[in-house]
Amino acid sequence: MAEEDEQMEVEVEVQGEEESPMSVIDALKEVLKKAAVYDGLRRGLHECAKALDRRAARLCCLAKDCDNDEYVKLVKALCDESGVHLIMVEAGTELGEWCGLAKRNPDGTARKVVRCSCAVVTDYGEETAALNIVLNYVKSQGN
């Protein structure tokens, strides 16, 4: 009986966490993680350019701190050509961490983060609240 009471308490706590509003950045992190799990995440210029050119891409993330102007122009042009929504991320190291290009310490903090200037989602995986938040944000930016 005591174990059942404990399980009920845990379920109530989880439901309370879901009701809190999620920021767009947190939602984007979750969408990128889900896409990586479902093998729908492409990282780096070569993979992203191939996905954008094949029109397999659904969402593109580009780092604002990318120092190569040709790189930025290519990704923006491919996104415009194929009608893919583009989200600008503050730093490439953040994008690399969100895409899973980092080693983790035992306490969960990231170390040895590899910089990633571009990432493309080709398969969202499953429908989540985070995906809806990101899609609503992208639609509001397009108008």
mmCIF file of N, CA and C in Angstrom, residues 9-118:
data_model
loop_
_atom_site.group_PDB
_atom_site.id
_atom_site.type_symbol
_atom_site.label_atom_id
_atom_site.label_comp_id
_atom_site.label_asym_id
_atom_site.label_seq_id
_atom_site.Cartn_x
_atom_site.Cartn_y
_atom_site.Cartn_z
ATOM 1 N N GLU A 9 2.059 9.879 -5.825
ATOM 2 C CA GLU A 9 2.645 11.187 -5.582
ATOM 3 C C GLU A 9 3.582 11.579 -6.718
ATOM 4 N N VAL A 10 4.356 10.650 -7.223
ATOM 5 C CA VAL A 10 5.293 10.920 -8.315
ATOM 6 C C VAL A 10 4.523 11.337 -9.561
ATOM 7 N N GLU A 11 3.431 10.664 -9.857
ATOM 8 C CA GLU A 11 2.651 11.005 -11.043
ATOM 9 C C GLU A 11 2.095 12.427 -10.948
ATOM 10 N N VAL A 12 1.668 12.828 -9.781
ATOM 11 C CA VAL A 12 1.139 14.175 -9.589
ATOM 12 C C VAL A 12 2.233 15.210 -9.819
ATOM 13 N N GLU A 13 3.446 14.944 -9.353
ATOM 14 C CA GLU A 13 4.550 15.878 -9.542
ATOM 15 C C GLU A 13 4.894 16.034 -11.009
ATOM 16 N N VAL A 14 4.906 14.950 -11.758
ATOM 17 C CA VAL A 14 5.233 15.013 -13.181
ATOM 18 C C VAL A 14 4.180 15.828 -13.923
ATOM 19 N N GLN A 15 2.926 15.653 -13.593
ATOM 20 C CA GLN A 15 1.871 16.413 -14.251
ATOM 21 C C GLN A 15 2.006 17.898 -13.962
ATOM 22 N N GLY A 16 2.437 18.257 -12.753
ATOM 23 C CA GLY A 16 2.624 19.657 -12.403
ATOM 24 C C GLY A 16 3.730 20.297 -13.219
ATOM 25 N N GLU A 17 4.772 19.522 -13.553
ATOM 26 C CA GLU A 17 5.882 20.062 -14.339
ATOM 27 C C GLU A 17 5.471 20.329 -15.775
ATOM 28 N N GLU A 18 4.610 19.496 -16.333
ATOM 29 C CA GLU A 18 4.214 19.652 -17.730
ATOM 30 C C GLU A 18 3.374 20.905 -17.949
ATOM 31 N N GLU A 19 2.671 21.355 -16.928
ATOM 32 C CA GLU A 19 1.789 22.500 -17.077
ATOM 33 C C GLU A 19 2.548 23.816 -17.161
ATOM 34 N N SER A 20 3.772 23.848 -16.676
ATOM 35 C CA SER A 20 4.538 25.088 -16.732
ATOM 36 C C SER A 20 4.885 25.398 -18.189
ATOM 37 N N PRO A 21 4.814 26.672 -18.584
ATOM 38 C CA PRO A 21 5.091 27.021 -19.978
ATOM 39 C C PRO A 21 6.566 26.790 -20.327
ATOM 40 N N MET A 22 6.788 26.245 -21.502
ATOM 41 C CA MET A 22 8.132 25.931 -21.962
ATOM 42 C C MET A 22 8.605 27.042 -22.896
ATOM 43 N N SER A 23 9.853 27.467 -22.730
ATOM 44 C CA SER A 23 10.387 28.497 -23.612
ATOM 45 C C SER A 23 10.695 27.890 -24.980
ATOM 46 N N VAL A 24 10.873 28.736 -25.959
ATOM 47 C CA VAL A 24 11.155 28.269 -27.319
ATOM 48 C C VAL A 24 12.502 27.554 -27.366
ATOM 49 N N ILE A 25 13.484 28.043 -26.613
ATOM 50 C CA ILE A 25 14.808 27.422 -26.605
ATOM 51 C C ILE A 25 14.730 26.020 -26.004
ATOM 52 N N ASP A 26 14.023 25.876 -24.886
ATOM 53 C CA ASP A 26 13.868 24.553 -24.276
ATOM 54 C C ASP A 26 13.109 23.617 -25.202
ATOM 55 N N ALA A 27 12.106 24.139 -25.879
ATOM 56 C CA ALA A 27 11.340 23.326 -26.819
ATOM 57 C C ALA A 27 12.219 22.892 -27.997
ATOM 58 N N LEU A 28 13.058 23.793 -28.483
ATOM 59 C CA LEU A 28 13.960 23.457 -29.581
ATOM 60 C C LEU A 28 14.952 22.379 -29.155
ATOM 61 N N LYS A 29 15.468 22.465 -27.934
ATOM 62 C CA LYS A 29 16.366 21.426 -27.417
ATOM 63 C C LYS A 29 15.686 20.063 -27.442
ATOM 64 N N GLU A 30 14.444 20.030 -26.977
ATOM 65 C CA GLU A 30 13.717 18.760 -26.938
ATOM 66 C C GLU A 30 13.429 18.231 -28.336
ATOM 67 N N VAL A 31 13.073 19.109 -29.264
ATOM 68 C CA VAL A 31 12.800 18.693 -30.638
ATOM 69 C C VAL A 31 14.064 18.122 -31.277
ATOM 70 N N LEU A 32 15.205 18.763 -31.054
ATOM 71 C CA LEU A 32 16.463 18.259 -31.612
ATOM 72 C C LEU A 32 16.830 16.903 -31.017
ATOM 73 N N LYS A 33 16.602 16.717 -29.721
ATOM 74 C CA LYS A 33 16.893 15.430 -29.091
ATOM 75 C C LYS A 33 15.990 14.332 -29.630
ATOM 76 N N LYS A 34 14.701 14.631 -29.791
ATOM 77 C CA LYS A 34 13.764 13.643 -30.348
ATOM 78 C C LYS A 34 14.146 13.297 -31.782
ATOM 79 N N ALA A 35 14.515 14.294 -32.559
ATOM 80 C CA ALA A 35 14.911 14.047 -33.944
ATOM 81 C C ALA A 35 16.156 13.171 -33.999
ATOM 82 N N ALA A 36 17.100 13.384 -33.090
ATOM 83 C CA ALA A 36 18.313 12.563 -33.056
ATOM 84 C C ALA A 36 17.975 11.111 -32.714
ATOM 85 N N VAL A 37 17.020 10.916 -31.824
ATOM 86 C CA VAL A 37 16.617 9.563 -31.442
ATOM 87 C C VAL A 37 15.984 8.836 -32.627
ATOM 88 N N TYR A 38 15.189 9.546 -33.422
ATOM 89 C CA TYR A 38 14.515 8.945 -34.566
ATOM 90 C C TYR A 38 15.338 9.031 -35.855
ATOM 91 N N ASP A 39 16.616 9.322 -35.727
ATOM 92 C CA ASP A 39 17.534 9.425 -36.864
ATOM 93 C C ASP A 39 17.050 10.449 -37.894
ATOM 94 N N GLY A 40 16.569 11.573 -37.394
ATOM 95 C CA GLY A 40 16.082 12.616 -38.283
ATOM 96 C C GLY A 40 16.826 13.919 -38.109
ATOM 97 N N LEU A 41 18.071 13.848 -37.619
ATOM 98 C CA LEU A 41 18.853 15.055 -37.388
ATOM 99 C C LEU A 41 20.119 15.002 -38.224
ATOM 100 N N ARG A 42 20.355 16.053 -39.000
ATOM 101 C CA ARG A 42 21.566 16.151 -39.826
ATOM 102 C C ARG A 42 22.397 17.307 -39.298
ATOM 103 N N ARG A 43 23.696 17.069 -39.090
ATOM 104 C CA ARG A 43 24.589 18.073 -38.510
ATOM 105 C C ARG A 43 25.733 18.353 -39.469
ATOM 106 N N GLY A 44 26.105 19.604 -39.565
ATOM 107 C CA GLY A 44 27.225 19.996 -40.410
ATOM 108 C C GLY A 44 26.770 20.435 -41.788
ATOM 109 N N LEU A 45 27.649 21.167 -42.462
ATOM 110 C CA LEU A 45 27.289 21.752 -43.753
ATOM 111 C C LEU A 45 26.978 20.695 -44.811
ATOM 112 N N HIS A 46 27.810 19.677 -44.926
ATOM 113 C CA HIS A 46 27.640 18.681 -45.980
ATOM 114 C C HIS A 46 26.307 17.943 -45.841
ATOM 115 N N GLU A 47 26.015 17.420 -44.657
ATOM 116 C CA GLU A 47 24.774 16.689 -44.438
ATOM 117 C C GLU A 47 23.563 17.603 -44.577
ATOM 118 N N CYS A 48 23.671 18.816 -44.060
ATOM 119 C CA CYS A 48 22.548 19.758 -44.128
ATOM 120 C C CYS A 48 22.273 20.197 -45.560
ATOM 121 N N ALA A 49 23.319 20.463 -46.313
ATOM 122 C CA ALA A 49 23.131 20.876 -47.709
ATOM 123 C C ALA A 49 22.486 19.756 -48.522
ATOM 124 N N LYS A 50 22.884 18.507 -48.273
ATOM 125 C CA LYS A 50 22.268 17.377 -48.983
ATOM 126 C C LYS A 50 20.787 17.258 -48.628
ATOM 127 N N ALA A 51 20.448 17.386 -47.338
ATOM 128 C CA ALA A 51 19.053 17.267 -46.915
ATOM 129 C C ALA A 51 18.214 18.414 -47.474
ATOM 130 N N LEU A 52 18.765 19.630 -47.466
ATOM 131 C CA LEU A 52 18.035 20.779 -48.003
ATOM 132 C C LEU A 52 17.861 20.669 -49.519
ATOM 133 N N ASP A 53 18.888 20.192 -50.207
ATOM 134 C CA ASP A 53 18.832 20.062 -51.655
ATOM 135 C C ASP A 53 17.823 18.989 -52.078
ATOM 136 N N ARG A 54 17.731 17.906 -51.313
ATOM 137 C CA ARG A 54 16.773 16.839 -51.604
ATOM 138 C C ARG A 54 15.357 17.204 -51.175
ATOM 139 N N ARG A 55 15.219 18.344 -50.499
ATOM 140 C CA ARG A 55 13.948 18.815 -49.960
ATOM 141 C C ARG A 55 13.388 17.851 -48.912
ATOM 142 N N ALA A 56 14.289 17.221 -48.175
ATOM 143 C CA ALA A 56 13.899 16.315 -47.098
ATOM 144 C C ALA A 56 13.843 17.048 -45.761
ATOM 145 N N ALA A 57 14.359 18.268 -45.726
ATOM 146 C CA ALA A 57 14.452 19.017 -44.473
ATOM 147 C C ALA A 57 13.097 19.621 -44.106
ATOM 148 N N ARG A 58 12.844 19.686 -42.785
ATOM 149 C CA ARG A 58 11.620 20.300 -42.299
ATOM 150 C C ARG A 58 11.904 21.542 -41.470
ATOM 151 N N LEU A 59 13.079 21.587 -40.838
ATOM 152 C CA LEU A 59 13.458 22.698 -39.986
ATOM 153 C C LEU A 59 14.971 22.822 -40.003
ATOM 154 N N CYS A 60 15.476 24.047 -40.052
ATOM 155 C CA CYS A 60 16.913 24.275 -40.093
ATOM 156 C C CYS A 60 17.312 25.237 -38.970
ATOM 157 N N CYS A 61 18.421 24.923 -38.300
ATOM 158 C CA CYS A 61 18.983 25.787 -37.253
ATOM 159 C C CYS A 61 20.367 26.237 -37.708
ATOM 160 N N LEU A 62 20.626 27.523 -37.628
ATOM 161 C CA LEU A 62 21.904 28.089 -38.040
ATOM 162 C C LEU A 62 22.434 28.969 -36.918
ATOM 163 N N ALA A 63 23.721 28.840 -36.607
ATOM 164 C CA ALA A 63 24.333 29.627 -35.533
ATOM 165 C C ALA A 63 24.615 31.043 -36.023
ATOM 166 N N LYS A 64 24.312 32.022 -35.167
ATOM 167 C CA LYS A 64 24.564 33.424 -35.509
ATOM 168 C C LYS A 64 26.050 33.749 -35.507
ATOM 169 N N ASP A 65 26.833 32.998 -34.742
ATOM 170 C CA ASP A 65 28.256 33.299 -34.624
ATOM 171 C C ASP A 65 29.105 32.592 -35.676
ATOM 172 N N CYS A 66 28.477 32.098 -36.729
ATOM 173 C CA CYS A 66 29.219 31.450 -37.812
ATOM 174 C C CYS A 66 30.068 32.512 -38.514
ATOM 175 N N ASP A 67 31.366 32.263 -38.620
ATOM 176 C CA ASP A 67 32.284 33.275 -39.135
ATOM 177 C C ASP A 67 32.464 33.221 -40.650
ATOM 178 N N ASN A 68 31.923 32.221 -41.313
ATOM 179 C CA ASN A 68 32.081 32.088 -42.750
ATOM 180 C C ASN A 68 30.810 32.588 -43.449
ATOM 181 N N ASP A 69 30.918 33.733 -44.133
ATOM 182 C CA ASP A 69 29.759 34.336 -44.781
ATOM 183 C C ASP A 69 29.203 33.466 -45.912
ATOM 184 N N GLU A 70 30.067 32.769 -46.623
ATOM 185 C CA GLU A 70 29.611 31.904 -47.709
ATOM 186 C C GLU A 70 28.749 30.766 -47.171
ATOM 187 N N TYR A 71 29.134 30.255 -46.031
ATOM 188 C CA TYR A 71 28.393 29.192 -45.351
ATOM 189 C C TYR A 71 26.980 29.668 -45.035
ATOM 190 N N VAL A 72 26.874 30.855 -44.442
ATOM 191 C CA VAL A 72 25.578 31.418 -44.055
ATOM 192 C C VAL A 72 24.720 31.671 -45.291
ATOM 193 N N LYS A 73 25.311 32.245 -46.343
ATOM 194 C CA LYS A 73 24.571 32.530 -47.568
ATOM 195 C C LYS A 73 24.040 31.245 -48.210
ATOM 196 N N LEU A 74 24.872 30.193 -48.218
ATOM 197 C CA LEU A 74 24.461 28.920 -48.812
ATOM 198 C C LEU A 74 23.270 28.322 -48.060
ATOM 199 N N VAL A 75 23.359 28.276 -46.753
ATOM 200 C CA VAL A 75 22.287 27.674 -45.953
ATOM 201 C C VAL A 75 21.005 28.487 -46.088
ATOM 202 N N LYS A 76 21.109 29.817 -46.032
ATOM 203 C CA LYS A 76 19.914 30.660 -46.171
ATOM 204 C C LYS A 76 19.290 30.504 -47.559
ATOM 205 N N ALA A 77 20.113 30.439 -48.589
ATOM 206 C CA ALA A 77 19.595 30.283 -49.947
ATOM 207 C C ALA A 77 18.911 28.933 -50.135
ATOM 208 N N LEU A 78 19.512 27.870 -49.595
ATOM 209 C CA LEU A 78 18.897 26.552 -49.713
ATOM 210 C C LEU A 78 17.580 26.478 -48.933
ATOM 211 N N CYS A 79 17.530 27.148 -47.791
ATOM 212 C CA CYS A 79 16.286 27.181 -47.008
ATOM 213 C C CYS A 79 15.198 27.942 -47.759
ATOM 214 N N ASP A 80 15.556 29.080 -48.351
ATOM 215 C CA ASP A 80 14.586 29.859 -49.117
ATOM 216 C C ASP A 80 14.097 29.079 -50.336
ATOM 217 N N GLU A 81 15.026 28.408 -51.015
ATOM 218 C CA GLU A 81 14.679 27.671 -52.221
ATOM 219 C C GLU A 81 13.715 26.523 -51.924
ATOM 220 N N SER A 82 13.964 25.799 -50.831
ATOM 221 C CA SER A 82 13.126 24.641 -50.528
ATOM 222 C C SER A 82 11.983 24.965 -49.570
ATOM 223 N N GLY A 83 11.870 26.207 -49.123
ATOM 224 C CA GLY A 83 10.763 26.603 -48.263
ATOM 225 C C GLY A 83 10.852 26.056 -46.849
ATOM 226 N N VAL A 84 12.063 25.885 -46.352
ATOM 227 C CA VAL A 84 12.280 25.362 -45.005
ATOM 228 C C VAL A 84 12.434 26.536 -44.047
ATOM 229 N N HIS A 85 11.819 26.416 -42.878
ATOM 230 C CA HIS A 85 11.918 27.460 -41.863
ATOM 231 C C HIS A 85 13.302 27.447 -41.235
ATOM 232 N N LEU A 86 13.849 28.637 -41.003
ATOM 233 C CA LEU A 86 15.195 28.786 -40.456
ATOM 234 C C LEU A 86 15.111 29.436 -39.084
ATOM 235 N N ILE A 87 15.773 28.803 -38.111
ATOM 236 C CA ILE A 87 15.858 29.365 -36.762
ATOM 237 C C ILE A 87 17.315 29.711 -36.502
ATOM 238 N N MET A 88 17.551 30.955 -36.122
ATOM 239 C CA MET A 88 18.909 31.397 -35.803
ATOM 240 C C MET A 88 19.173 31.163 -34.314
ATOM 241 N N VAL A 89 20.262 30.453 -34.025
ATOM 242 C CA VAL A 89 20.660 30.132 -32.655
ATOM 243 C C VAL A 89 21.831 31.032 -32.290
ATOM 244 N N GLU A 90 21.927 31.421 -31.031
ATOM 245 C CA GLU A 90 22.962 32.365 -30.587
ATOM 246 C C GLU A 90 24.385 31.871 -30.835
ATOM 247 N N ALA A 91 24.706 30.640 -30.415
ATOM 248 C CA ALA A 91 26.090 30.176 -30.492
ATOM 249 C C ALA A 91 26.159 28.762 -31.066
ATOM 250 N N GLY A 92 27.231 28.507 -31.798
ATOM 251 C CA GLY A 92 27.443 27.186 -32.377
ATOM 252 C C GLY A 92 27.722 26.124 -31.334
ATOM 253 N N THR A 93 28.339 26.523 -30.219
ATOM 254 C CA THR A 93 28.601 25.546 -29.160
ATOM 255 C C THR A 93 27.287 25.098 -28.510
ATOM 256 N N GLU A 94 26.328 26.023 -28.373
ATOM 257 C CA GLU A 94 25.012 25.646 -27.845
ATOM 258 C C GLU A 94 24.332 24.661 -28.782
ATOM 259 N N LEU A 95 24.361 24.960 -30.070
ATOM 260 C CA LEU A 95 23.738 24.084 -31.054
ATOM 261 C C LEU A 95 24.408 22.717 -31.059
ATOM 262 N N GLY A 96 25.730 22.692 -30.934
ATOM 263 C CA GLY A 96 26.445 21.425 -30.872
ATOM 264 C C GLY A 96 26.043 20.601 -29.656
ATOM 265 N N GLU A 97 25.890 21.269 -28.532
ATOM 266 C CA GLU A 97 25.468 20.568 -27.312
ATOM 267 C C GLU A 97 24.050 20.015 -27.467
ATOM 268 N N TRP A 98 23.147 20.813 -28.040
ATOM 269 C CA TRP A 98 21.771 20.371 -28.219
ATOM 270 C C TRP A 98 21.675 19.206 -29.195
ATOM 271 N N CYS A 99 22.591 19.149 -30.171
ATOM 272 C CA CYS A 99 22.570 18.077 -31.160
ATOM 273 C C CYS A 99 23.261 16.806 -30.674
ATOM 274 N N GLY A 100 23.855 16.879 -29.500
ATOM 275 C CA GLY A 100 24.501 15.692 -28.954
ATOM 276 C C GLY A 100 25.970 15.588 -29.276
ATOM 277 N N LEU A 101 26.593 16.669 -29.686
ATOM 278 C CA LEU A 101 28.011 16.664 -30.020
ATOM 279 C C LEU A 101 28.847 17.089 -28.813
ATOM 280 N N ALA A 102 28.621 16.439 -27.680
ATOM 281 C CA ALA A 102 29.344 16.791 -26.460
ATOM 282 C C ALA A 102 29.454 15.569 -25.570
ATOM 283 N N LYS A 103 30.524 15.539 -24.798
ATOM 284 C CA LYS A 103 30.672 14.515 -23.765
ATOM 285 C C LYS A 103 30.038 15.062 -22.496
ATOM 286 N N ARG A 104 29.531 14.184 -21.675
ATOM 287 C CA ARG A 104 28.860 14.582 -20.438
ATOM 288 C C ARG A 104 29.641 14.102 -19.222
ATOM 289 N N ASN A 105 29.704 14.959 -18.202
ATOM 290 C CA ASN A 105 30.260 14.585 -16.911
ATOM 291 C C ASN A 105 29.243 13.706 -16.185
ATOM 292 N N PRO A 106 29.669 13.006 -15.138
ATOM 293 C CA PRO A 106 28.701 12.193 -14.378
ATOM 294 C C PRO A 106 27.540 13.002 -13.798
ATOM 295 N N ASP A 107 27.768 14.276 -13.516
ATOM 296 C CA ASP A 107 26.681 15.099 -12.971
ATOM 297 C C ASP A 107 25.764 15.670 -14.060
ATOM 298 N N GLY A 108 26.053 15.409 -15.339
ATOM 299 C CA GLY A 108 25.179 15.819 -16.433
ATOM 300 C C GLY A 108 25.594 17.079 -17.161
ATOM 301 N N THR A 109 26.624 17.769 -16.680
ATOM 302 C CA THR A 109 27.070 18.976 -17.372
ATOM 303 C C THR A 109 27.887 18.596 -18.601
ATOM 304 N N ALA A 110 27.820 19.435 -19.601
ATOM 305 C CA ALA A 110 28.514 19.155 -20.856
ATOM 306 C C ALA A 110 29.974 19.586 -20.763
ATOM 307 N N ARG A 111 30.832 18.781 -21.371
ATOM 308 C CA ARG A 111 32.242 19.127 -21.515
ATOM 309 C C ARG A 111 32.670 18.677 -22.907
ATOM 310 N N LYS A 112 33.732 19.227 -23.397
ATOM 311 C CA LYS A 112 34.219 18.909 -24.741
ATOM 312 C C LYS A 112 33.108 19.048 -25.781
ATOM 313 N N VAL A 113 32.506 20.215 -25.821
ATOM 314 C CA VAL A 113 31.423 20.470 -26.771
ATOM 315 C C VAL A 113 32.019 20.806 -28.128
ATOM 316 N N VAL A 114 31.546 20.119 -29.159
ATOM 317 C CA VAL A 114 31.983 20.379 -30.527
ATOM 318 C C VAL A 114 31.037 21.406 -31.131
ATOM 319 N N ARG A 115 31.600 22.429 -31.739
ATOM 320 C CA ARG A 115 30.806 23.494 -32.342
ATOM 321 C C ARG A 115 30.086 22.970 -33.584
ATOM 322 N N CYS A 116 28.842 23.368 -33.729
ATOM 323 C CA CYS A 116 28.030 22.977 -34.883
ATOM 324 C C CYS A 116 27.352 24.239 -35.404
ATOM 325 N N SER A 117 27.631 24.627 -36.626
ATOM 326 C CA SER A 117 27.061 25.856 -37.161
ATOM 327 C C SER A 117 25.705 25.653 -37.809
ATOM 328 N N CYS A 118 25.406 24.425 -38.210
ATOM 329 C CA CYS A 118 24.142 24.171 -38.893
ATOM 330 C C CYS A 118 23.618 22.786 -38.529
#
